[in-house]
Amino acid sequence: ERLHVYFSMENFFLITAGELEGYDPEGSSQDKIRSNVPNIDKYQYPNPTNFSLGVNVGF
């Protein structure tokens, strides 16, 4: 018998400093092809925060 419990988080928080406050280097622009400056707040949605919780039980 066994019990395995796990928990994980992705993109839980973002560390920035100075003039880059709030800028997400992993950000994605919907209009990247036509944008002059990629990854800068043009039609940008924040990356989702993911939480996973699991339980694995064996008998």
PDB file of N, CA and C in Angstrom:
ATOM      1  N   GLU A   1       0.838  -1.180   0.000  1.00  0.00           N
ATOM      2  CA  GLU A   1       0.000   0.000   0.000  1.00  0.00           C
ATOM      3  C   GLU A   1       0.882   1.242   0.000  1.00  0.00           C
ATOM      4  N   ARG A   2       0.406   2.262  -0.702  1.00  0.00           N
ATOM      5  CA  ARG A   2       1.172   3.513  -0.721  1.00  0.00           C
ATOM      6  C   ARG A   2       0.247   4.701  -0.978  1.00  0.00           C
ATOM      7  N   LEU A   3       0.697   5.845  -0.535  1.00  0.00           N
ATOM      8  CA  LEU A   3      -0.027   7.098  -0.740  1.00  0.00           C
ATOM      9  C   LEU A   3       0.992   8.152  -1.141  1.00  0.00           C
ATOM     10  N   HIS A   4       0.746   8.794  -2.257  1.00  0.00           N
ATOM     11  CA  HIS A   4       1.650   9.838  -2.751  1.00  0.00           C
ATOM     12  C   HIS A   4       0.807  11.084  -3.018  1.00  0.00           C
ATOM     13  N   VAL A   5       1.114  12.178  -2.317  1.00  0.00           N
ATOM     14  CA  VAL A   5       0.409  13.448  -2.492  1.00  0.00           C
ATOM     15  C   VAL A   5       1.405  14.457  -3.036  1.00  0.00           C
ATOM     16  N   TYR A   6       0.991  15.209  -4.058  1.00  0.00           N
ATOM     17  CA  TYR A   6       1.898  16.208  -4.621  1.00  0.00           C
ATOM     18  C   TYR A   6       1.151  17.503  -4.929  1.00  0.00           C
ATOM     19  N   PHE A   7       1.922  18.584  -4.966  1.00  0.00           N
ATOM     20  CA  PHE A   7       1.388  19.916  -5.247  1.00  0.00           C
ATOM     21  C   PHE A   7       2.444  20.675  -6.030  1.00  0.00           C
ATOM     22  N   SER A   8       2.038  21.392  -7.075  1.00  0.00           N
ATOM     23  CA  SER A   8       2.991  22.217  -7.825  1.00  0.00           C
ATOM     24  C   SER A   8       2.335  23.520  -8.254  1.00  0.00           C
ATOM     25  N   MET A   9       3.182  24.534  -8.487  1.00  0.00           N
ATOM     26  CA  MET A   9       2.721  25.851  -8.928  1.00  0.00           C
ATOM     27  C   MET A   9       3.605  26.321 -10.075  1.00  0.00           C
ATOM     28  N   GLU A  10       3.006  26.990 -11.053  1.00  0.00           N
ATOM     29  CA  GLU A  10       3.742  27.614 -12.153  1.00  0.00           C
ATOM     30  C   GLU A  10       3.333  29.073 -12.245  1.00  0.00           C
ATOM     31  N   ASN A  11       4.298  29.945 -12.506  1.00  0.00           N
ATOM     32  CA  ASN A  11       4.044  31.387 -12.649  1.00  0.00           C
ATOM     33  C   ASN A  11       3.315  31.946 -11.430  1.00  0.00           C
ATOM     34  N   PHE A  12       3.760  31.539 -10.253  1.00  0.00           N
ATOM     35  CA  PHE A  12       3.116  31.960  -9.016  1.00  0.00           C
ATOM     36  C   PHE A  12       3.370  33.431  -8.713  1.00  0.00           C
ATOM     37  N   PHE A  13       4.594  33.923  -8.981  1.00  0.00           N
ATOM     38  CA  PHE A  13       4.906  35.331  -8.781  1.00  0.00           C
ATOM     39  C   PHE A  13       5.968  35.759  -9.777  1.00  0.00           C
ATOM     40  N   LEU A  14       6.128  37.063  -9.917  1.00  0.00           N
ATOM     41  CA  LEU A  14       7.071  37.641 -10.870  1.00  0.00           C
ATOM     42  C   LEU A  14       7.954  38.640 -10.134  1.00  0.00           C
ATOM     43  N   ILE A  15       9.262  38.480 -10.241  1.00  0.00           N
ATOM     44  CA  ILE A  15      10.203  39.397  -9.605  1.00  0.00           C
ATOM     45  C   ILE A  15      10.710  40.373 -10.658  1.00  0.00           C
ATOM     46  N   THR A  16      10.480  41.667 -10.443  1.00  0.00           N
ATOM     47  CA  THR A  16      10.972  42.702 -11.354  1.00  0.00           C
ATOM     48  C   THR A  16      11.563  43.840 -10.530  1.00  0.00           C
ATOM     49  N   ALA A  17      12.301  44.721 -11.186  1.00  0.00           N
ATOM     50  CA  ALA A  17      12.913  45.842 -10.485  1.00  0.00           C
ATOM     51  C   ALA A  17      13.000  47.056 -11.403  1.00  0.00           C
ATOM     52  N   GLY A  18      12.985  48.223 -10.791  1.00  0.00           N
ATOM     53  CA  GLY A  18      13.204  49.471 -11.518  1.00  0.00           C
ATOM     54  C   GLY A  18      12.198  49.738 -12.616  1.00  0.00           C
ATOM     55  N   GLU A  19      12.705  50.166 -13.770  1.00  0.00           N
ATOM     56  CA  GLU A  19      11.833  50.557 -14.877  1.00  0.00           C
ATOM     57  C   GLU A  19      11.106  49.379 -15.518  1.00  0.00           C
ATOM     58  N   LEU A  20      11.504  48.163 -15.191  1.00  0.00           N
ATOM     59  CA  LEU A  20      10.842  46.980 -15.738  1.00  0.00           C
ATOM     60  C   LEU A  20       9.688  46.510 -14.856  1.00  0.00           C
ATOM     61  N   GLU A  21       9.281  47.305 -13.894  1.00  0.00           N
ATOM     62  CA  GLU A  21       8.204  46.944 -12.976  1.00  0.00           C
ATOM     63  C   GLU A  21       6.957  46.509 -13.744  1.00  0.00           C
ATOM     64  N   GLY A  22       6.502  45.311 -13.477  1.00  0.00           N
ATOM     65  CA  GLY A  22       5.309  44.796 -14.122  1.00  0.00           C
ATOM     66  C   GLY A  22       5.541  44.163 -15.477  1.00  0.00           C
ATOM     67  N   TYR A  23       6.745  44.281 -16.028  1.00  0.00           N
ATOM     68  CA  TYR A  23       7.066  43.697 -17.333  1.00  0.00           C
ATOM     69  C   TYR A  23       7.356  42.216 -17.160  1.00  0.00           C
ATOM     70  N   ASP A  24       6.714  41.388 -17.939  1.00  0.00           N
ATOM     71  CA  ASP A  24       6.916  39.940 -17.868  1.00  0.00           C
ATOM     72  C   ASP A  24       7.738  39.499 -19.069  1.00  0.00           C
ATOM     73  N   PRO A  25       8.974  39.036 -18.876  1.00  0.00           N
ATOM     74  CA  PRO A  25       9.819  38.642 -20.004  1.00  0.00           C
ATOM     75  C   PRO A  25       9.265  37.451 -20.779  1.00  0.00           C
ATOM     76  N   GLU A  26       8.363  36.682 -20.181  1.00  0.00           N
ATOM     77  CA  GLU A  26       7.738  35.570 -20.883  1.00  0.00           C
ATOM     78  C   GLU A  26       6.425  35.986 -21.534  1.00  0.00           C
ATOM     79  N   GLY A  27       6.083  37.256 -21.442  1.00  0.00           N
ATOM     80  CA  GLY A  27       4.820  37.735 -21.983  1.00  0.00           C
ATOM     81  C   GLY A  27       4.701  37.497 -23.474  1.00  0.00           C
ATOM     82  N   SER A  28       3.476  37.353 -23.927  1.00  0.00           N
ATOM     83  CA  SER A  28       3.268  37.110 -25.351  1.00  0.00           C
ATOM     84  C   SER A  28       2.293  38.131 -25.908  1.00  0.00           C
ATOM     85  N   SER A  29       2.639  38.709 -27.003  1.00  0.00           N
ATOM     86  CA  SER A  29       1.784  39.676 -27.673  1.00  0.00           C
ATOM     87  C   SER A  29       1.017  38.968 -28.771  1.00  0.00           C
ATOM     88  N   GLN A  30      -0.274  39.255 -28.885  1.00  0.00           N
ATOM     89  CA  GLN A  30      -1.073  38.670 -29.960  1.00  0.00           C
ATOM     90  C   GLN A  30      -0.660  39.238 -31.301  1.00  0.00           C
ATOM     91  N   ASP A  31      -0.043  40.403 -31.271  1.00  0.00           N
ATOM     92  CA  ASP A  31       0.288  41.095 -32.508  1.00  0.00           C
ATOM     93  C   ASP A  31       1.806  41.173 -32.687  1.00  0.00           C
ATOM     94  N   LYS A  32       2.527  40.127 -32.323  1.00  0.00           N
ATOM     95  CA  LYS A  32       3.991  40.147 -32.375  1.00  0.00           C
ATOM     96  C   LYS A  32       4.534  40.408 -33.771  1.00  0.00           C
ATOM     97  N   ILE A  33       3.914  39.858 -34.777  1.00  0.00           N
ATOM     98  CA  ILE A  33       4.432  39.984 -36.137  1.00  0.00           C
ATOM     99  C   ILE A  33       4.426  41.443 -36.591  1.00  0.00           C
ATOM    100  N   ARG A  34       3.373  42.174 -36.252  1.00  0.00           N
ATOM    101  CA  ARG A  34       3.263  43.567 -36.689  1.00  0.00           C
ATOM    102  C   ARG A  34       3.777  44.563 -35.661  1.00  0.00           C
ATOM    103  N   SER A  35       4.189  44.088 -34.492  1.00  0.00           N
ATOM    104  CA  SER A  35       4.654  44.977 -33.436  1.00  0.00           C
ATOM    105  C   SER A  35       6.108  45.384 -33.677  1.00  0.00           C
ATOM    106  N   ASN A  36       6.425  46.655 -33.415  1.00  0.00           N
ATOM    107  CA  ASN A  36       7.800  47.133 -33.548  1.00  0.00           C
ATOM    108  C   ASN A  36       8.677  46.638 -32.406  1.00  0.00           C
ATOM    109  N   VAL A  37       8.085  46.466 -31.234  1.00  0.00           N
ATOM    110  CA  VAL A  37       8.829  46.020 -30.062  1.00  0.00           C
ATOM    111  C   VAL A  37       8.145  44.772 -29.507  1.00  0.00           C
ATOM    112  N   PRO A  38       8.719  43.597 -29.726  1.00  0.00           N
ATOM    113  CA  PRO A  38       8.075  42.374 -29.243  1.00  0.00           C
ATOM    114  C   PRO A  38       8.036  42.287 -27.726  1.00  0.00           C
ATOM    115  N   ASN A  39       7.023  41.636 -27.220  1.00  0.00           N
ATOM    116  CA  ASN A  39       6.834  41.359 -25.787  1.00  0.00           C
ATOM    117  C   ASN A  39       6.599  42.590 -24.927  1.00  0.00           C
ATOM    118  N   ILE A  40       6.184  43.689 -25.510  1.00  0.00           N
ATOM    119  CA  ILE A  40       5.910  44.882 -24.712  1.00  0.00           C
ATOM    120  C   ILE A  40       4.426  45.209 -24.798  1.00  0.00           C
ATOM    121  N   ASP A  41       3.722  45.056 -23.726  1.00  0.00           N
ATOM    122  CA  ASP A  41       2.344  45.431 -23.437  1.00  0.00           C
ATOM    123  C   ASP A  41       1.371  45.695 -24.582  1.00  0.00           C
ATOM    124  N   LYS A  42       1.654  45.369 -25.817  1.00  0.00           N
ATOM    125  CA  LYS A  42       0.691  45.592 -26.893  1.00  0.00           C
ATOM    126  C   LYS A  42      -0.209  44.375 -26.994  1.00  0.00           C
ATOM    127  N   TYR A  43      -1.449  44.519 -26.597  1.00  0.00           N
ATOM    128  CA  TYR A  43      -2.427  43.428 -26.575  1.00  0.00           C
ATOM    129  C   TYR A  43      -1.951  42.260 -25.713  1.00  0.00           C
ATOM    130  N   GLN A  44      -1.241  42.559 -24.659  1.00  0.00           N
ATOM    131  CA  GLN A  44      -0.638  41.496 -23.852  1.00  0.00           C
ATOM    132  C   GLN A  44      -1.588  41.017 -22.761  1.00  0.00           C
ATOM    133  N   TYR A  45      -1.730  39.716 -22.661  1.00  0.00           N
ATOM    134  CA  TYR A  45      -2.461  39.088 -21.571  1.00  0.00           C
ATOM    135  C   TYR A  45      -1.442  38.507 -20.601  1.00  0.00           C
ATOM    136  N   PRO A  46      -1.721  38.533 -19.304  1.00  0.00           N
ATOM    137  CA  PRO A  46      -0.763  37.955 -18.354  1.00  0.00           C
ATOM    138  C   PRO A  46      -0.696  36.437 -18.501  1.00  0.00           C
ATOM    139  N   ASN A  47       0.460  35.879 -18.204  1.00  0.00           N
ATOM    140  CA  ASN A  47       0.593  34.426 -18.209  1.00  0.00           C
ATOM    141  C   ASN A  47      -0.247  33.842 -17.080  1.00  0.00           C
ATOM    142  N   PRO A  48      -0.902  32.726 -17.319  1.00  0.00           N
ATOM    143  CA  PRO A  48      -1.752  32.140 -16.274  1.00  0.00           C
ATOM    144  C   PRO A  48      -0.923  31.537 -15.146  1.00  0.00           C
ATOM    145  N   THR A  49      -1.475  31.587 -13.946  1.00  0.00           N
ATOM    146  CA  THR A  49      -0.888  30.908 -12.805  1.00  0.00           C
ATOM    147  C   THR A  49      -1.540  29.538 -12.707  1.00  0.00           C
ATOM    148  N   ASN A  50      -0.736  28.502 -12.649  1.00  0.00           N
ATOM    149  CA  ASN A  50      -1.254  27.134 -12.613  1.00  0.00           C
ATOM    150  C   ASN A  50      -0.958  26.484 -11.270  1.00  0.00           C
ATOM    151  N   PHE A  51      -1.967  25.870 -10.693  1.00  0.00           N
ATOM    152  CA  PHE A  51      -1.832  25.101  -9.467  1.00  0.00           C
ATOM    153  C   PHE A  51      -2.251  23.665  -9.768  1.00  0.00           C
ATOM    154  N   SER A  52      -1.466  22.715  -9.310  1.00  0.00           N
ATOM    155  CA  SER A  52      -1.806  21.298  -9.495  1.00  0.00           C
ATOM    156  C   SER A  52      -1.716  20.584  -8.156  1.00  0.00           C
ATOM    157  N   LEU A  53      -2.721  19.787  -7.873  1.00  0.00           N
ATOM    158  CA  LEU A  53      -2.754  18.980  -6.664  1.00  0.00           C
ATOM    159  C   LEU A  53      -3.132  17.572  -7.082  1.00  0.00           C
ATOM    160  N   GLY A  54      -2.392  16.599  -6.599  1.00  0.00           N
ATOM    161  CA  GLY A  54      -2.688  15.226  -6.984  1.00  0.00           C
ATOM    162  C   GLY A  54      -2.492  14.252  -5.847  1.00  0.00           C
ATOM    163  N   VAL A  55      -3.209  13.159  -5.946  1.00  0.00           N
ATOM    164  CA  VAL A  55      -3.103  12.079  -4.975  1.00  0.00           C
ATOM    165  C   VAL A  55      -3.008  10.780  -5.757  1.00  0.00           C
ATOM    166  N   ASN A  56      -2.022   9.971  -5.414  1.00  0.00           N
ATOM    167  CA  ASN A  56      -1.834   8.668  -6.044  1.00  0.00           C
ATOM    168  C   ASN A  56      -1.886   7.616  -4.936  1.00  0.00           C
ATOM    169  N   VAL A  57      -2.878   6.742  -5.012  1.00  0.00           N
ATOM    170  CA  VAL A  57      -3.070   5.722  -3.986  1.00  0.00           C
ATOM    171  C   VAL A  57      -2.887   4.354  -4.620  1.00  0.00           C
ATOM    172  N   GLY A  58      -2.073   3.530  -4.005  1.00  0.00           N
ATOM    173  CA  GLY A  58      -1.877   2.163  -4.487  1.00  0.00           C
ATOM    174  C   GLY A  58      -2.241   1.147  -3.418  1.00  0.00           C
ATOM    175  N   PHE A  59      -2.904   0.085  -3.838  1.00  0.00           N
ATOM    176  CA  PHE A  59      -3.311  -0.966  -2.894  1.00  0.00           C
ATOM    177  C   PHE A  59      -2.598  -2.258  -3.206  1.00  0.00           C
TER     178      PHE A  59
END
